[in-house]
């Protein structure tokens, strides 16, 4: 299928820099604003866990069994993790390694926040926002990973069927990694898949096609 030029050409934009910088600034202010007495002595997590309007049922169970020393450690680790997120986002070299580290720290920390505290969409929004840190090398790595784990398929479809044509057009749009090759079917078969010397039809063919599409192997 035809791929637009912007999918393949490198693109440099001031807006992209500002978006990434904005994400780092969020965590800079998260760190610098945690300067009160409760943060300095490590009591913040203990106090917040006992504010019923701010916590979920998970936190209610957790606070009954969480030792005080561990709540202190959680408070200090929050500061350390947020500071590390700033560093890994803005690290000027080896970004193919530092950016995924930042994404992992963001996902772990905000998933914990989302499960324990009532913060609305804040935590989940930042987890989603962190995907903007992915670079071209990461997408190319995912492409190689996907191609190494999928088998190219020949999809035979009935050229006299409108439904088969619609399915073929849809699959062509979804098959951005070009793992599918289309050919006319024989014997009146609506949809069939050929791989090596084996031929599958019906639901077995659909599952094979799904597995060849991006992310499809997780549907199986």
Coordinates of C-alpha atoms in Angstrom, one line a residue:
X1 CA 0.0 0.0 0.0
X2 CA 1.0 3.6 -0.6
X3 CA 2.6 5.2 2.5
X4 CA 2.6 9.0 2.8
X5 CA 6.0 10.7 2.8
X6 CA 5.7 11.9 6.4
X7 CA 5.8 8.3 7.6
X8 CA 9.2 7.7 6.1
X9 CA 11.0 11.1 6.1
X10 CA 12.7 12.5 9.2
X11 CA 10.9 15.5 10.5
X12 CA 12.3 18.2 12.9
X13 CA 9.9 20.5 14.6
X14 CA 10.1 23.2 17.2
X15 CA 6.7 22.1 18.4
X16 CA 8.0 18.6 19.1
X17 CA 10.7 20.1 21.3
X18 CA 8.3 22.3 23.2
X19 CA 5.9 19.3 23.8
X20 CA 8.8 17.2 25.2
X21 CA 10.1 20.1 27.2
X22 CA 6.6 20.7 28.6
X23 CA 6.5 17.1 29.9
X24 CA 9.8 17.6 31.6
X25 CA 8.6 20.9 33.2
X26 CA 5.6 19.1 34.7
X27 CA 8.0 16.9 36.7
X28 CA 10.4 19.7 37.5
X29 CA 7.6 21.5 39.3
X30 CA 6.5 18.3 40.8
X31 CA 9.9 18.0 42.5
X32 CA 10.5 21.6 43.4
X33 CA 7.0 22.0 45.0
X34 CA 7.5 19.1 47.3
X35 CA 9.4 21.1 50.0
X36 CA 7.1 21.2 53.0
X37 CA 7.8 19.8 56.4
X38 CA 5.8 16.6 55.7
X39 CA 8.0 15.9 52.7
X40 CA 11.2 16.6 54.5
X41 CA 10.4 14.2 57.3
X42 CA 8.8 11.6 55.0
X43 CA 5.3 11.7 56.4
X44 CA 3.4 12.7 53.3
X45 CA 2.4 9.3 52.0
X46 CA 1.3 8.2 55.5
X47 CA -0.9 11.3 55.8
X48 CA -2.4 11.2 52.3
X49 CA -3.3 7.5 52.7
X50 CA -5.6 8.5 55.6
X51 CA -7.5 11.2 53.8
X52 CA -10.5 9.3 52.8
X53 CA -11.7 11.6 50.0
X54 CA -8.4 11.2 48.1
X55 CA -7.9 7.5 48.3
X56 CA -9.4 4.4 46.6
X57 CA -10.4 1.1 48.2
X58 CA -7.0 -0.3 47.4
X59 CA -5.4 2.4 49.5
X60 CA -7.8 1.7 52.4
X61 CA -6.6 -1.9 52.5
X62 CA -2.9 -0.9 52.0
X63 CA -2.8 1.7 54.8
X64 CA -3.9 -1.0 57.3
X65 CA -0.9 -3.1 56.6
X66 CA 1.7 -0.7 55.4
X67 CA 4.6 -0.2 58.0
X68 CA 5.5 3.4 58.7
X69 CA 9.1 3.0 57.5
X70 CA 7.8 1.8 54.1
X71 CA 5.5 4.8 53.7
X72 CA 8.5 7.1 54.4
X73 CA 10.5 5.2 51.8
X74 CA 7.6 5.6 49.3
X75 CA 7.6 9.3 49.9
X76 CA 11.3 9.7 49.3
X77 CA 11.3 7.4 46.3
X78 CA 8.5 9.5 44.7
X79 CA 10.9 12.5 44.8
X80 CA 13.8 10.5 43.4
X81 CA 11.7 8.9 40.6
X82 CA 10.3 12.3 39.5
X83 CA 13.8 13.8 39.5
X84 CA 15.1 10.8 37.4
X85 CA 12.2 11.3 34.9
X86 CA 13.3 14.9 34.3
X87 CA 16.9 13.7 33.8
X88 CA 16.0 10.9 31.4
X89 CA 13.7 13.1 29.4
X90 CA 16.2 15.8 28.9
X91 CA 19.3 13.6 28.6
X92 CA 21.1 14.9 25.4
X93 CA 22.8 11.7 24.4
X94 CA 21.8 8.0 24.1
X95 CA 18.2 8.9 23.9
X96 CA 17.3 5.6 22.5
X97 CA 17.9 4.2 26.0
X98 CA 17.1 7.2 28.2
X99 CA 13.6 7.9 26.7
X100 CA 12.3 4.3 27.3
X101 CA 13.6 4.5 30.9
X102 CA 11.6 7.7 31.3
X103 CA 8.5 6.1 29.9
X104 CA 8.9 3.1 32.2
X105 CA 9.3 5.3 35.3
X106 CA 6.3 7.3 34.3
X107 CA 4.1 4.2 33.7
X108 CA 5.1 2.6 37.0
X109 CA 4.7 5.7 39.2
X110 CA 1.4 6.9 37.7
X111 CA -0.1 3.4 37.6
X112 CA 0.6 3.2 41.3
X113 CA -0.9 6.7 41.8
X114 CA -4.0 5.8 39.7
X115 CA -4.6 2.7 41.7
X116 CA -4.2 4.3 45.1
X117 CA -5.4 7.9 44.8
X118 CA -8.4 9.6 43.3
X119 CA -6.7 11.9 40.8
X120 CA -9.1 11.7 37.9
X121 CA -7.5 11.3 34.5
X122 CA -4.2 12.9 35.6
X123 CA -2.2 9.8 36.0
X124 CA -3.5 8.0 32.9
X125 CA -3.1 11.1 30.8
X126 CA 0.6 11.4 31.7
X127 CA 1.2 7.7 30.9
X128 CA -0.3 8.3 27.5
X129 CA 1.6 11.6 27.0
X130 CA 4.9 9.7 27.7
X131 CA 4.5 7.9 24.4
X132 CA 5.5 11.1 22.6
X133 CA 9.0 10.3 23.9
X134 CA 9.3 7.4 21.4
X135 CA 11.8 8.2 18.6
X136 CA 12.2 6.9 15.1
X137 CA 14.8 4.3 16.2
X138 CA 12.2 2.8 18.6
X139 CA 9.5 2.5 15.9
X140 CA 12.0 0.9 13.6
X141 CA 13.0 -1.5 16.3
X142 CA 9.3 -2.4 16.9
X143 CA 9.0 -2.9 13.1
X144 CA 11.9 -5.3 13.0
X145 CA 10.6 -7.1 16.1
X146 CA 7.2 -7.5 14.5
X147 CA 8.5 -8.8 11.1
X148 CA 10.7 -11.3 12.9
X149 CA 7.7 -12.8 14.7
X150 CA 5.2 -12.9 11.9
X151 CA 5.0 -15.0 8.8
X152 CA 4.2 -13.4 5.4
X153 CA 0.8 -14.6 4.2
X154 CA -0.9 -14.9 0.8
X155 CA -4.6 -14.0 1.2
X156 CA -6.9 -15.5 -1.5
X157 CA -10.3 -13.8 -1.8
X158 CA -13.3 -14.2 -4.1
X159 CA -13.0 -11.4 -6.7
X160 CA -16.7 -11.9 -7.5
X161 CA -17.8 -11.0 -3.9
X162 CA -18.3 -7.4 -2.8
X163 CA -17.8 -8.5 0.8
X164 CA -14.5 -10.1 0.0
X165 CA -13.4 -6.9 -1.9
X166 CA -14.3 -4.8 1.1
X167 CA -12.4 -7.1 3.5
X168 CA -9.4 -7.0 1.2
X169 CA -9.5 -3.2 1.1
X170 CA -9.8 -3.0 4.9
X171 CA -6.9 -5.4 5.4
X172 CA -4.7 -3.5 3.0
X173 CA -5.3 -0.3 5.1
X174 CA -4.4 -2.2 8.3
X175 CA -1.4 -4.0 6.9
X176 CA 1.0 -1.1 7.1
X177 CA 4.0 -3.5 7.5
X178 CA 3.1 -5.3 4.3
X179 CA 2.9 -8.9 5.7
X180 CA -0.1 -9.7 3.4
X181 CA -0.2 -10.4 -0.3
X182 CA -3.5 -10.7 -2.1
X183 CA -4.4 -13.0 -4.9
X184 CA -7.7 -14.2 -6.5
X185 CA -9.3 -17.2 -4.9
X186 CA -10.1 -20.5 -6.7
X187 CA -12.9 -22.9 -6.2
X188 CA -15.4 -20.2 -5.0
X189 CA -13.6 -19.7 -1.7
X190 CA -14.6 -16.4 -0.1
X191 CA -11.4 -15.9 1.9
X192 CA -8.4 -18.3 2.4
X193 CA -4.8 -18.0 3.6
X194 CA -1.8 -19.7 2.2
X195 CA 1.5 -20.1 4.1
X196 CA 4.2 -22.3 2.8
X197 CA 2.4 -25.4 1.6
X198 CA -0.6 -25.1 4.0
X199 CA -4.0 -23.5 3.2
X200 CA -6.5 -22.4 5.8
X201 CA -10.0 -21.1 5.4
X202 CA -12.8 -19.7 7.5
X203 CA -12.1 -18.7 11.1
X204 CA -8.6 -20.2 11.0
X205 CA -7.7 -17.9 8.1
X206 CA -9.1 -14.9 10.0
X207 CA -7.0 -15.7 13.1
X208 CA -3.9 -16.0 10.9
X209 CA -4.6 -12.7 9.2
X210 CA -5.1 -11.0 12.6
X211 CA -1.8 -12.4 13.8
X212 CA 0.0 -10.8 10.9
X213 CA -1.3 -7.3 11.5
X214 CA 0.3 -4.9 14.0
X215 CA -0.6 -5.9 17.5
X216 CA -2.7 -8.7 16.2
X217 CA -0.7 -11.5 17.7
X218 CA -2.0 -10.4 21.1
X219 CA -5.6 -11.1 19.9
X220 CA -4.9 -14.8 19.4

